[in-house]
Coordinates of N, CA, C and O in Angstrom, one line a residue:
M162 N 10.4 171.6 -41.3 CA 11.0 171.2 -40.0 C 11.7 172.4 -39.3 O 11.6 172.5 -38.1
I163 N 12.3 173.2 -40.1 CA 13.0 174.4 -39.5 C 12.0 175.3 -38.8 O 12.4 175.9 -37.8
Y164 N 10.8 175.4 -39.4 CA 9.8 176.3 -38.8 C 9.4 175.8 -37.4 O 9.1 176.6 -36.5
F165 N 9.3 174.5 -37.3 CA 8.9 173.9 -36.0 C 10.0 174.1 -35.0 O 9.8 174.4 -33.8
L166 N 11.3 174.0 -35.4 CA 12.4 174.2 -34.5 C 12.4 175.7 -34.0 O 12.7 176.0 -32.8
I167 N 12.2 176.6 -34.9 CA 12.2 178.0 -34.6 C 11.0 178.3 -33.6 O 11.1 179.0 -32.6
L168 N 9.8 177.7 -33.9 CA 8.7 177.8 -33.1 C 9.0 177.3 -31.6 O 8.7 178.0 -30.7
F169 N 9.6 176.2 -31.5 CA 10.0 175.7 -30.2 C 11.0 176.6 -29.5 O 10.8 176.9 -28.3
F170 N 12.0 177.1 -30.3 CA 13.0 178.0 -29.7 C 12.3 179.2 -29.2 O 12.6 179.7 -28.1
L171 N 11.4 179.8 -29.9 CA 10.7 181.1 -29.5 C 9.8 180.8 -28.3 O 9.7 181.7 -27.5
F172 N 9.2 179.6 -28.3 CA 8.4 179.3 -27.1 C 9.3 179.2 -25.9 O 8.9 179.7 -24.8
I173 N 10.4 178.6 -26.0 CA 11.4 178.5 -24.8 C 11.8 179.9 -24.4 O 11.8 180.2 -23.2
L174 N 12.1 180.8 -25.3 CA 12.4 182.1 -24.9 C 11.3 182.8 -24.2 O 11.5 183.6 -23.2
F175 N 10.1 182.7 -24.7 CA 8.9 183.2 -24.1 C 8.8 182.7 -22.7 O 8.6 183.5 -21.7
Y176 N 8.9 181.4 -22.5 CA 8.8 180.8 -21.2 C 9.9 181.3 -20.2 O 9.6 181.7 -19.1
L177 N 11.1 181.4 -20.7 CA 12.2 181.8 -19.8 C 12.2 183.3 -19.4 O 12.3 183.6 -18.3
Y178 N 11.9 184.1 -20.4 CA 12.0 185.5 -20.2 C 10.7 186.2 -19.9 O 10.7 187.2 -19.1
D179 N 9.6 185.8 -20.3 CA 8.3 186.4 -20.0 C 7.6 185.7 -18.9 O 6.8 186.4 -18.2
V180 N 7.7 184.4 -18.8 CA 7.0 183.7 -17.7 C 7.9 183.7 -16.4 O 7.4 184.1 -15.4
L181 N 9.1 183.2 -16.6 CA 10.0 183.0 -15.4 C 10.7 184.3 -15.1 O 11.4 184.4 -14.0
H182 N 10.7 185.3 -16.0 CA 11.3 186.6 -15.8 C 12.8 186.6 -15.6 O 13.4 187.3 -14.8
I183 N 13.5 185.6 -16.2 CA 15.0 185.6 -16.2 C 15.5 186.8 -17.0 O 15.0 187.1 -18.0
T184 N 16.5 187.4 -16.4 CA 17.1 188.6 -17.1 C 18.4 188.3 -17.8 O 18.8 189.1 -18.7
K185 N 19.1 187.3 -17.5 CA 20.4 187.0 -18.1 C 20.2 186.6 -19.5 O 19.5 185.6 -19.8
G186 N 20.9 187.3 -20.4 CA 20.8 186.9 -21.8 C 19.7 187.5 -22.6 O 19.5 187.2 -23.8
V187 N 18.9 188.4 -22.0 CA 17.7 188.9 -22.7 C 18.1 189.6 -24.0 O 17.5 189.3 -25.1
R188 N 19.0 190.5 -23.9 CA 19.4 191.3 -25.1 C 20.0 190.4 -26.2 O 19.7 190.5 -27.4
F189 N 20.9 189.5 -25.8 CA 21.5 188.6 -26.8 C 20.4 187.8 -27.5 O 20.4 187.7 -28.7
F190 N 19.4 187.2 -26.8 CA 18.4 186.4 -27.4 C 17.4 187.2 -28.2 O 16.8 186.7 -29.1
W191 N 17.2 188.5 -27.8 CA 16.3 189.4 -28.5 C 17.0 189.6 -29.9 O 16.3 189.4 -30.9
F192 N 18.2 189.9 -30.0 CA 18.9 190.2 -31.2 C 19.1 188.9 -32.0 O 19.0 188.9 -33.2
F193 N 19.3 187.8 -31.3 CA 19.5 186.5 -32.0 C 18.1 186.1 -32.7 O 18.1 185.6 -33.8
S194 N 17.0 186.3 -32.0 CA 15.7 186.0 -32.5 C 15.5 186.8 -33.8 O 15.0 186.3 -34.8
F195 N 15.8 188.1 -33.7 CA 15.7 189.0 -34.9 C 16.5 188.5 -36.0 O 16.0 188.3 -37.1
A196 N 17.8 188.2 -35.8 CA 18.7 187.7 -36.8 C 18.2 186.4 -37.4 O 18.3 186.2 -38.6
L197 N 17.7 185.5 -36.6 CA 17.2 184.2 -37.0 C 16.0 184.4 -38.0 O 16.0 183.8 -39.1
L198 N 15.1 185.3 -37.6 CA 13.9 185.5 -38.5 C 14.3 186.2 -39.8 O 13.8 185.8 -40.9
V199 N 15.3 187.1 -39.7 CA 15.7 187.8 -40.9 C 16.4 186.7 -41.9 O 16.2 186.7 -43.1
L200 N 17.2 185.9 -41.3 CA 17.9 184.9 -42.1 C 17.0 183.9 -42.7 O 17.1 183.5 -43.9
V201 N 16.0 183.4 -42.0 CA 15.0 182.5 -42.5 C 14.2 183.1 -43.6 O 14.0 182.5 -44.7
A202 N 13.7 184.3 -43.4 CA 13.0 185.0 -44.5 C 13.8 185.5 -45.6 O 13.4 185.4 -46.8
G203 N 15.0 186.0 -45.3 CA 15.9 186.5 -46.4 C 16.5 185.5 -47.2 O 16.8 185.7 -48.4
L204 N 16.8 184.3 -46.7 CA 17.5 183.2 -47.5 C 16.5 182.2 -48.0 O 17.0 181.1 -48.5
R205 N 15.2 182.4 -48.0 CA 14.3 181.4 -48.5 C 14.4 181.3 -50.0 O 14.9 182.2 -50.7
F206 N 13.9 180.2 -50.5 CA 13.9 180.0 -52.0 C 12.5 179.6 -52.4 O 12.1 178.5 -52.1
K207 N 11.9 180.5 -53.2 CA 10.6 180.2 -53.7 C 9.5 179.8 -52.7 O 8.7 178.9 -52.9
V208 N 9.5 180.6 -51.6 CA 8.4 180.4 -50.6 C 7.5 181.6 -50.7 O 8.0 182.7 -50.4
G209 N 6.3 181.4 -51.0 CA 5.3 182.5 -51.0 C 4.9 182.9 -52.4 O 5.7 182.8 -53.4
G210 N 3.6 183.3 -52.6 CA 3.1 183.6 -53.9 C 3.8 184.9 -54.5 O 4.2 184.9 -55.6
D211 N 3.9 185.9 -53.7 CA 4.5 187.1 -54.2 C 6.0 186.9 -54.5 O 6.5 187.4 -55.4
T212 N 6.6 186.1 -53.7 CA 8.1 185.8 -53.9 C 8.3 185.3 -55.3 O 9.2 185.7 -56.0
F213 N 7.5 184.3 -55.7 CA 7.8 183.7 -57.0 C 7.5 184.7 -58.1 O 8.2 184.8 -59.1
S214 N 6.4 185.5 -58.0 CA 6.1 186.5 -59.0 C 7.2 187.5 -59.1 O 7.5 187.9 -60.2
Y215 N 7.7 188.0 -58.0 CA 8.7 189.1 -58.0 C 10.0 188.5 -58.5 O 10.8 189.2 -59.2
L216 N 10.3 187.2 -58.2 CA 11.5 186.6 -58.7 C 11.5 186.6 -60.2 O 12.6 186.8 -60.8
I217 N 10.4 186.3 -60.8 CA 10.3 186.2 -62.3 C 10.5 187.6 -62.9 O 11.1 187.8 -63.9
N218 N 9.8 188.6 -62.3 CA 9.8 190.0 -62.8 C 10.9 190.9 -62.4 O 11.0 192.0 -63.0
Y219 N 11.6 190.6 -61.4 CA 12.6 191.5 -60.8 C 13.6 192.1 -61.8 O 13.9 193.2 -61.8
E220 N 14.0 191.3 -62.7 CA 15.0 191.7 -63.7 C 14.5 192.8 -64.6 O 15.2 193.6 -65.1
Y221 N 13.2 192.9 -64.7 CA 12.5 193.9 -65.5 C 12.2 195.2 -64.8 O 11.8 196.2 -65.4
F222 N 12.4 195.2 -63.5 CA 12.2 196.4 -62.7 C 13.3 197.4 -63.0 O 14.4 197.0 -63.2
P223 N 13.0 198.7 -63.1 CA 14.0 199.7 -63.5 C 15.1 199.9 -62.4 O 14.8 199.7 -61.2
T224 N 16.3 200.2 -62.9 CA 17.3 200.7 -62.0 C 17.1 202.2 -61.9 O 16.3 202.8 -62.6
F225 N 17.9 202.9 -61.0 CA 17.8 204.3 -60.9 C 18.1 205.0 -62.3 O 17.6 206.0 -62.6
F226 N 19.0 204.4 -63.0 CA 19.5 205.0 -64.3 C 18.4 204.8 -65.3 O 18.4 205.5 -66.3
E227 N 17.4 203.9 -65.1 CA 16.3 203.7 -66.1 C 15.0 204.4 -65.7 O 14.1 204.3 -66.4
F228 N 15.0 205.0 -64.5 CA 13.8 205.7 -64.0 C 13.3 206.7 -65.0 O 12.0 206.8 -65.2
A229 N 14.1 207.5 -65.6 CA 13.6 208.5 -66.6 C 12.9 208.0 -67.8 O 11.9 208.6 -68.3
S230 N 13.3 206.8 -68.2 CA 12.6 206.2 -69.4 C 11.6 205.1 -69.0 O 10.9 204.6 -69.9
F231 N 11.4 204.9 -67.7 CA 10.4 203.8 -67.3 C 9.0 204.4 -67.4 O 8.7 205.5 -67.1
D232 N 8.1 203.6 -67.9 CA 6.7 204.0 -68.1 C 5.9 203.7 -66.8 O 5.3 202.7 -66.6
F233 N 5.9 204.7 -65.9 CA 5.2 204.6 -64.6 C 3.7 204.7 -64.7 O 3.0 204.2 -63.9
E234 N 3.2 205.3 -65.8 CA 1.8 205.4 -66.0 C 1.1 204.0 -66.2 O 0.0 203.7 -65.8
N235 N 1.9 203.1 -66.8 CA 1.4 201.8 -67.1 C 2.0 200.7 -66.2 O 2.0 199.5 -66.5
A236 N 2.7 201.2 -65.1 CA 3.4 200.3 -64.2 C 2.4 199.5 -63.4 O 1.3 199.9 -63.1
R237 N 2.8 198.3 -63.1 CA 1.9 197.4 -62.4 C 1.9 197.6 -60.9 O 0.9 197.3 -60.2
Y238 N 3.0 198.1 -60.4 CA 3.1 198.3 -58.9 C 3.2 199.8 -58.6 O 3.4 200.6 -59.4
D239 N 3.1 200.1 -57.3 CA 3.2 201.4 -56.8 C 4.7 201.9 -56.8 O 5.6 201.2 -56.8
F240 N 4.8 203.3 -56.9 CA 6.1 203.9 -57.1 C 7.2 203.5 -56.2 O 8.3 203.2 -56.6
F241 N 6.9 203.5 -54.9 CA 8.0 203.2 -53.9 C 8.5 201.8 -53.9 O 9.6 201.5 -53.5
W242 N 7.6 200.9 -54.5 CA 8.1 199.5 -54.7 C 9.3 199.5 -55.7 O 10.3 198.9 -55.5
Y243 N 9.1 200.3 -56.8 CA 10.1 200.4 -57.8 C 11.4 201.1 -57.2 O 12.5 200.8 -57.5
V244 N 11.1 202.1 -56.3 CA 12.2 202.8 -55.7 C 13.0 201.9 -54.8 O 14.3 201.8 -54.9
F245 N 12.3 201.1 -54.0 CA 13.0 200.1 -53.1 C 13.8 199.1 -53.9 O 15.0 198.9 -53.6
C246 N 13.2 198.6 -55.0 CA 14.0 197.7 -55.9 C 15.2 198.3 -56.5 O 16.2 197.7 -56.6
A247 N 15.0 199.6 -57.0 CA 16.1 200.3 -57.6 C 17.2 200.5 -56.6 O 18.4 200.4 -57.0
I248 N 16.9 200.9 -55.4 CA 17.9 201.1 -54.3 C 18.7 199.7 -54.1 O 19.9 199.7 -54.0
C249 N 17.9 198.6 -54.0 CA 18.6 197.3 -53.9 C 19.5 197.0 -55.1 O 20.6 196.5 -54.9
K250 N 19.0 197.4 -56.3 CA 19.8 197.1 -57.5 C 21.1 197.9 -57.5 O 22.0 197.6 -58.3
L251 N 21.1 199.0 -56.8 CA 22.4 199.8 -56.7 C 23.5 199.0 -56.1 O 24.7 199.1 -56.4
F252 N 23.1 198.1 -55.2 CA 24.1 197.2 -54.5 C 24.3 195.9 -55.1 O 25.4 195.3 -55.0
S253 N 23.2 195.3 -55.6 CA 23.3 194.0 -56.3 C 22.1 193.8 -57.2 O 20.9 194.2 -56.8
T254 N 22.3 193.3 -58.3 CA 21.1 193.0 -59.2 C 20.4 191.7 -58.9 O 19.4 191.4 -59.5
S255 N 20.9 191.0 -57.9 CA 20.3 189.7 -57.5 C 19.0 190.0 -56.8 O 18.9 190.8 -55.9
Y256 N 17.9 189.2 -57.2 CA 16.7 189.3 -56.5 C 16.8 188.9 -55.0 O 16.1 189.5 -54.2
F257 N 17.7 188.0 -54.7 CA 17.8 187.5 -53.4 C 18.4 188.5 -52.4 O 18.1 188.5 -51.3
F258 N 19.2 189.5 -53.0 CA 19.6 190.6 -52.2 C 18.4 191.5 -51.8 O 18.3 191.9 -50.6
M259 N 17.6 191.7 -52.7 CA 16.4 192.5 -52.5 C 15.5 191.8 -51.5 O 14.9 192.4 -50.5
Q260 N 15.3 190.5 -51.6 CA 14.5 189.7 -50.7 C 15.1 189.8 -49.3 O 14.3 189.9 -48.3
F261 N 16.4 189.7 -49.2 CA 17.0 189.8 -47.9 C 16.8 191.2 -47.2 O 16.5 191.3 -46.0
M262 N 17.0 192.2 -48.0 CA 16.8 193.6 -47.5 C 15.3 193.8 -47.1 O 15.0 194.4 -46.1
H263 N 14.4 193.2 -47.9 CA 13.0 193.3 -47.5 C 12.7 192.6 -46.2 O 12.1 193.2 -45.3
A264 N 13.3 191.4 -46.0 CA 13.1 190.7 -44.7 C 13.7 191.5 -43.6 O 13.2 191.5 -42.5
F265 N 14.9 192.1 -43.8 CA 15.5 192.9 -42.8 C 14.6 194.1 -42.4 O 14.4 194.3 -41.2
L266 N 14.1 194.8 -43.3 CA 13.2 196.0 -43.0 C 11.9 195.6 -42.3 O 11.5 196.2 -41.4
I267 N 11.3 194.5 -42.8 CA 10.0 194.1 -42.3 C 10.2 193.6 -40.8 O 9.4 194.0 -39.9
N268 N 11.2 192.9 -40.6 CA 11.4 192.4 -39.2 C 11.9 193.4 -38.3 O 11.6 193.4 -37.1
I269 N 12.7 194.4 -38.8 CA 13.0 195.6 -37.9 C 11.7 196.3 -37.4 O 11.6 196.6 -36.3
A270 N 10.8 196.5 -38.4 CA 9.5 197.2 -38.0 C 8.8 196.4 -37.0 O 8.3 196.9 -36.0
F271 N 8.6 195.1 -37.2 CA 7.9 194.3 -36.2 C 8.6 194.1 -34.9 O 7.9 194.2 -33.8
F272 N 9.9 194.0 -34.9 CA 10.6 193.9 -33.6 C 10.5 195.3 -32.9 O 10.5 195.3 -31.6
Y273 N 10.6 196.4 -33.6 CA 10.5 197.7 -33.0 C 9.1 197.8 -32.4 O 9.0 198.3 -31.2
F274 N 8.1 197.4 -33.1 CA 6.7 197.5 -32.6 C 6.6 196.7 -31.3 O 6.0 197.1 -30.3
I275 N 7.0 195.4 -31.4 CA 6.9 194.5 -30.2 C 7.6 195.1 -29.0 O 7.1 195.1 -27.9
K276 N 8.9 195.6 -29.2 CA 9.6 196.1 -28.1 C 9.0 197.3 -27.5 O 9.0 197.5 -26.3
K277 N 8.4 198.2 -28.3 CA 7.9 199.4 -27.8 C 6.5 199.3 -27.2 O 6.2 200.0 -26.2
Y278 N 5.7 198.4 -27.7 CA 4.3 198.4 -27.3 C 3.8 197.1 -26.7 O 2.6 197.1 -26.2
I279 N 4.6 196.1 -26.6 CA 4.1 194.9 -26.0 C 4.9 194.6 -24.7 O 6.2 194.6 -24.7
K280 N 4.2 194.3 -23.6 CA 4.9 194.1 -22.4 C 5.7 192.8 -22.4 O 6.8 192.7 -21.9
Y281 N 5.1 191.7 -22.9 CA 5.8 190.4 -22.9 C 6.4 190.2 -24.3 O 5.8 189.7 -25.3
K282 N 7.6 190.7 -24.5 CA 8.2 190.8 -25.8 C 8.5 189.5 -26.5 O 8.2 189.4 -27.7
F283 N 8.9 188.5 -25.8 CA 9.1 187.2 -26.5 C 7.8 186.5 -26.8 O 7.8 185.8 -27.8
L284 N 6.8 186.8 -26.0 CA 5.5 186.3 -26.4 C 5.0 187.0 -27.7 O 4.5 186.3 -28.6
G285 N 5.3 188.3 -27.8 CA 5.0 189.0 -29.1 C 5.7 188.4 -30.3 O 5.1 188.2 -31.3
V286 N 7.0 188.1 -30.1 CA 7.8 187.5 -31.2 C 7.2 186.1 -31.5 O 7.1 185.8 -32.7
F287 N 6.9 185.3 -30.5 CA 6.3 184.0 -30.7 C 5.0 184.1 -31.5 O 4.8 183.4 -32.5
L288 N 4.1 185.0 -31.1 CA 2.9 185.2 -31.8 C 3.0 185.7 -33.2 O 2.3 185.3 -34.1
Y289 N 4.0 186.7 -33.4 CA 4.3 187.2 -34.7 C 4.8 186.0 -35.6 O 4.3 185.9 -36.8
F290 N 5.6 185.2 -35.1 CA 6.1 184.0 -35.9 C 4.9 183.1 -36.3 O 4.9 182.7 -37.4
I291 N 4.0 182.9 -35.4 CA 2.9 182.0 -35.7 C 1.9 182.6 -36.7 O 1.5 182.0 -37.7
F292 N 1.5 183.8 -36.4 CA 0.4 184.4 -37.2 C 0.8 185.4 -38.3 O 0.0 185.6 -39.2
G293 N 2.0 185.9 -38.3 CA 2.3 186.9 -39.3 C 3.6 186.8 -40.1 O 3.7 187.3 -41.2
F294 N 4.5 186.0 -39.6 CA 5.9 186.0 -40.1 C 5.9 185.6 -41.6 O 6.4 186.3 -42.5
L295 N 5.3 184.4 -41.9 CA 5.4 183.9 -43.3 C 4.5 184.8 -44.2 O 4.9 185.1 -45.3
Y296 N 3.4 185.3 -43.7 CA 2.5 186.1 -44.5 C 3.2 187.4 -44.9 O 3.2 187.8 -46.0
F297 N 3.7 188.1 -43.9 CA 4.3 189.4 -44.2 C 5.7 189.3 -44.9 O 6.1 190.3 -45.6
N298 N 6.4 188.3 -44.7 CA 7.7 188.1 -45.4 C 7.7 187.5 -46.7 O 8.6 187.6 -47.5
T299 N 6.6 186.7 -47.0 CA 6.6 186.0 -48.3 C 5.4 186.2 -49.2 O 5.5 186.1 -50.4
E300 N 4.3 186.5 -48.6 CA 3.0 186.6 -49.4 C 2.7 188.0 -49.8 O 2.2 188.2 -50.9
I301 N 2.8 189.0 -49.0 CA 2.4 190.3 -49.3 C 3.6 191.3 -49.2 O 3.6 192.2 -48.4
M302 N 4.5 191.1 -50.0 CA 5.8 191.8 -49.8 C 5.6 193.3 -50.0 O 6.2 194.1 -49.2
R303 N 4.9 193.8 -51.0 CA 4.7 195.2 -51.1 C 3.9 195.8 -50.0 O 4.2 196.8 -49.4
E304 N 2.8 195.1 -49.7 CA 1.9 195.5 -48.6 C 2.6 195.6 -47.3 O 2.3 196.4 -46.5
S305 N 3.5 194.6 -47.1 CA 4.2 194.6 -45.8 C 5.1 195.7 -45.6 O 5.3 196.2 -44.5
L306 N 5.6 196.3 -46.7 CA 6.4 197.5 -46.5 C 5.6 198.7 -46.1 O 6.0 199.5 -45.3
A307 N 4.3 198.7 -46.6 CA 3.4 199.8 -46.2 C 3.0 199.5 -44.7 O 3.0 200.5 -43.9
V308 N 2.8 198.3 -44.3 CA 2.6 198.0 -42.9 C 3.8 198.4 -42.0 O 3.6 198.9 -40.9
A309 N 5.0 198.1 -42.5 CA 6.2 198.5 -41.7 C 6.2 200.0 -41.5 O 6.5 200.4 -40.4
V310 N 5.9 200.7 -42.5 CA 5.9 202.2 -42.4 C 4.9 202.6 -41.4 O 5.1 203.5 -40.5
F311 N 3.7 202.0 -41.4 CA 2.6 202.2 -40.5 C 3.1 201.9 -39.0 O 2.8 202.7 -38.1
L312 N 3.8 200.8 -38.8 CA 4.2 200.5 -37.5 C 5.1 201.6 -36.9 O 5.1 201.9 -35.7
F313 N 6.0 202.1 -37.8 CA 6.8 203.2 -37.3 C 6.1 204.5 -37.1 O 6.5 205.4 -36.4
S314 N 4.9 204.6 -37.7 CA 4.1 205.9 -37.6 C 3.3 205.9 -36.3 O 2.7 207.0 -35.9
L315 N 3.1 204.8 -35.6 CA 2.3 204.8 -34.4 C 2.6 205.7 -33.3 O 1.8 206.3 -32.7
D316 N 3.9 205.9 -33.1 CA 4.3 206.9 -32.1 C 3.8 208.3 -32.4 O 3.3 209.0 -31.5
A317 N 3.9 208.7 -33.7 CA 3.4 210.0 -34.1 C 1.8 210.0 -33.9 O 1.3 211.0 -33.5
F318 N 1.2 208.9 -34.2 CA -0.3 208.9 -34.1 C -0.7 209.0 -32.6 O -1.5 209.8 -32.3
Y319 N 0.0 208.2 -31.7 CA -0.4 208.3 -30.3 C -0.1 209.6 -29.7 O -0.7 210.0 -28.8
N320 N 1.0 210.3 -30.2 CA 1.3 211.6 -29.6 C 0.7 212.8 -30.4 O 1.0 213.9 -30.2
K321 N -0.3 212.4 -31.3 CA -1.0 213.4 -32.0 C -0.2 214.4 -32.8 O -0.5 215.6 -32.9
K322 N 0.9 213.8 -33.4 CA 1.8 214.6 -34.2 C 1.3 214.3 -35.7 O 1.9 213.5 -36.4
W323 N 0.3 215.0 -36.1 CA -0.5 214.6 -37.3 C 0.3 214.9 -38.5 O 0.2 214.1 -39.5
I324 N 1.1 215.9 -38.6 CA 1.9 216.1 -39.8 C 2.9 215.0 -40.0 O 3.0 214.4 -41.1
R325 N 3.6 214.6 -39.0 CA 4.5 213.5 -39.0 C 3.8 212.2 -39.4 O 4.3 211.4 -40.2
Y326 N 2.6 212.0 -38.8 CA 1.9 210.8 -39.0 C 1.5 210.7 -40.5 O 1.6 209.7 -41.2
F327 N 0.9 211.8 -41.0 CA 0.5 211.8 -42.4 C 1.6 211.7 -43.4 O 1.5 211.3 -44.5
L328 N 2.8 212.1 -43.0 CA 4.0 211.9 -43.9 C 4.3 210.4 -44.0 O 4.6 209.9 -45.1
F329 N 4.2 209.7 -42.8 CA 4.4 208.3 -42.8 C 3.3 207.6 -43.7 O 3.6 206.7 -44.5
V330 N 2.0 208.1 -43.5 CA 0.9 207.5 -44.3 C 1.2 207.7 -45.8 O 0.9 206.8 -46.6
T331 N 1.7 208.9 -46.2 CA 2.0 209.1 -47.6 C 3.0 208.2 -48.1 O 2.9 207.6 -49.2
V332 N 4.1 207.9 -47.3 CA 5.1 206.9 -47.7 C 4.5 205.5 -47.9 O 4.7 204.8 -48.8
A333 N 3.6 205.2 -46.9 CA 2.9 203.9 -47.0 C 2.1 203.7 -48.2 O 2.1 202.7 -48.9
I334 N 1.4 204.8 -48.6 CA 0.5 204.8 -49.8 C 1.4 204.6 -51.0 O 1.0 203.9 -52.0
L335 N 2.6 205.2 -51.0 CA 3.4 205.1 -52.2 C 4.0 203.7 -52.3 O 4.5 203.3 -53.4
F336 N 4.0 202.9 -51.2 CA 4.4 201.5 -51.3 C 3.2 200.6 -51.8 O 3.4 199.7 -52.6
H337 N 2.0 201.0 -51.3 CA 0.8 200.2 -51.7 C -0.4 201.1 -51.5 O -0.6 201.6 -50.4
S338 N -1.1 201.3 -52.5 CA -2.2 202.3 -52.6 C -3.3 202.0 -51.5 O -4.0 202.9 -51.1
W339 N -3.5 200.7 -51.1 CA -4.5 200.4 -50.1 C -4.1 200.9 -48.8 O -5.0 201.0 -47.9
A340 N -2.9 201.4 -48.6 CA -2.6 202.1 -47.3 C -3.3 203.4 -47.1 O -3.3 204.0 -46.1
L341 N -4.1 203.8 -48.1 CA -4.9 205.0 -48.1 C -5.9 204.9 -46.9 O -6.3 205.9 -46.3
I342 N -6.2 203.7 -46.5 CA -7.1 203.5 -45.3 C -6.5 204.1 -44.1 O -7.3 204.4 -43.2
L343 N -5.2 204.2 -44.0 CA -4.6 204.8 -42.8 C -4.9 206.3 -42.7 O -4.8 206.8 -41.6
A344 N -5.2 206.9 -43.7 CA -5.5 208.3 -43.7 C -6.9 208.6 -43.0 O -7.2 209.7 -42.6
I345 N -7.7 207.6 -43.0 CA -9.1 207.7 -42.5 C -9.0 207.5 -41.0 O -9.5 208.2 -40.2

């Protein structure tokens, strides 16, 4: 039910700000939409295939203090996923803190992309909510961090700043090895 209410809310924002071109309250509702999506994704409980898998295994992921003794050769995930989890564990050992930080970073990337590259911003948020929100926030958590890094790299790509772009690509690959496709 909550997803339908959010969908309706985002459609109203699209209609008011992108169709009718009302300017009053644009910034407030932009940040409110961002906060709403972060809260929904960050405070979810057992929604998504990856979510449940990581919830079970999170306690076994290394902290920074355990990195030296962790067996990365036989690790199941890519290196930066463990780094991300270890950074989160510096602040809280709760899986839900990591889940919230993941939702925050993913949605920052998508809102940045929408604001920078899409003319009708609230339409972009509306479509992101319909077609990608649940997928990127709950199903492909590691891959979505690589996608987020890629979204931030687009400026370097469009401006042909190749060294900067390939640094972003390297970071994306360290989150998920399939991001190697970005190098091509």
